[in-house]
Amino acid sequence: MNELMKDVLVRGTAWDGKLRVFAVRTTQLVEELRRRHATYPTTTAALGRTLTAGAMMGAMLKGEEKLIIQVKGDGPVGQIVVDANAKGQVRGYVDNPQVQLPSNALGKLDVAGAVGRNGFIYVTKDLGLKESYIGSVPIVSGELGEDFTYYFAVSEQTNTAVGLGVLVEEDNSVIQAGGYIIQLLPGITDADITRLEQALAGMPALTSLLAQGETPESILIRLVGEDGLKIHDTMDIEFHCPCSSERMERNLISLGATELQQIIEEDGKAEVVCHFCNEAYTFERDKLEELLDQAKPKPIH
Ligand code: ZN
């Protein structure tokens, strides 16, 4: 893996505003979460594809908006959860990180086998309004690219092509990861659609393009041509988890005095692990007693 290549996302429009386009390299992000959760290759691909979709869907938001993707299939990895925001910060986890399956009939990592072919994808957007926006669609393939394509068509009424790829090394580390999203906007003609379909059909595997040194921008040029492409923005994508010792203290306090008392008596300390980044926070007896004090109902004067 090339340590110097930062993860980057480009977004723009093409063909006189008839296409909205996104492309991203997520190699460092997927490797960071692979390492934190010690995922096996099939799981790395499933989590990595969801992280990559999340990075691009986060880039569709603005300001303080954020979203959570939950892929709940009936496969052995269990639930995949990815959380992303408009600042390019992404994190995620999977219920069962150590799922490894034999390659599928195409000789590829069997993502659909790991995710399952039945279930739902939920996208919850926090747009800073009172109520969150929740969209959900049934899983149609389990390979995830097609599933997000279906999500955009049904839940956001936008015809979209989604490509997601994760390539894993023999030592389990991530060699390349990335993706693209092409959305068809009003004004698109049948001839445009045919042209796009041909470009998509002729695309080599995303991860092999990235391995050859292609960038998100050059991948978009392959898809829509150089002339009609307008890049509006380039942003860094990075792993970020806002968890902290203070947040974990608040979680412990919210358990309530009775439960905290029980932890102090039975274990004498507490270890709290963040689902999203696998960071462990340990609280010794002294600290727990302090938190217990705060959890006790305050007398009313
Ligand atoms: Zn965390």
PDB file of C-alpha atoms and ligand atoms in Angstrom, residues 91 241-243 248 274-279 281, ligand 1:
ATOM      1  CA  ARG A  91     -16.123   5.424  10.747  1.00  0.00           C
ATOM      2  CA  CYS A 241     -14.275   8.742  15.698  1.00  0.00           C
ATOM      3  CA  PRO A 242     -15.417  11.430  18.136  1.00  0.00           C
ATOM      4  CA  CYS A 243     -15.445   9.057  21.114  1.00  0.00           C
ATOM      5  CA  MET A 248     -17.759   7.192  27.932  1.00  0.00           C
ATOM      6  CA  CYS A 274     -16.225   2.018  21.436  1.00  0.00           C
ATOM      7  CA  HIS A 275     -18.089  -0.038  18.801  1.00  0.00           C
ATOM      8  CA  PHE A 276     -16.989   2.222  16.002  1.00  0.00           C
ATOM      9  CA  CYS A 277     -13.223   2.349  16.545  1.00  0.00           C
ATOM     10  CA  ASN A 278     -12.590  -0.479  19.039  1.00  0.00           C
ATOM     11  CA  GLU A 279     -10.804   1.900  21.407  1.00  0.00           C
ATOM     12  CA  TYR A 281     -11.510   2.999  27.952  1.00  0.00           C
TER      13      TYR A 281
HETATM   14 ZN    ZN B   1     -14.597   5.491  18.930  1.00  0.00          ZN
END
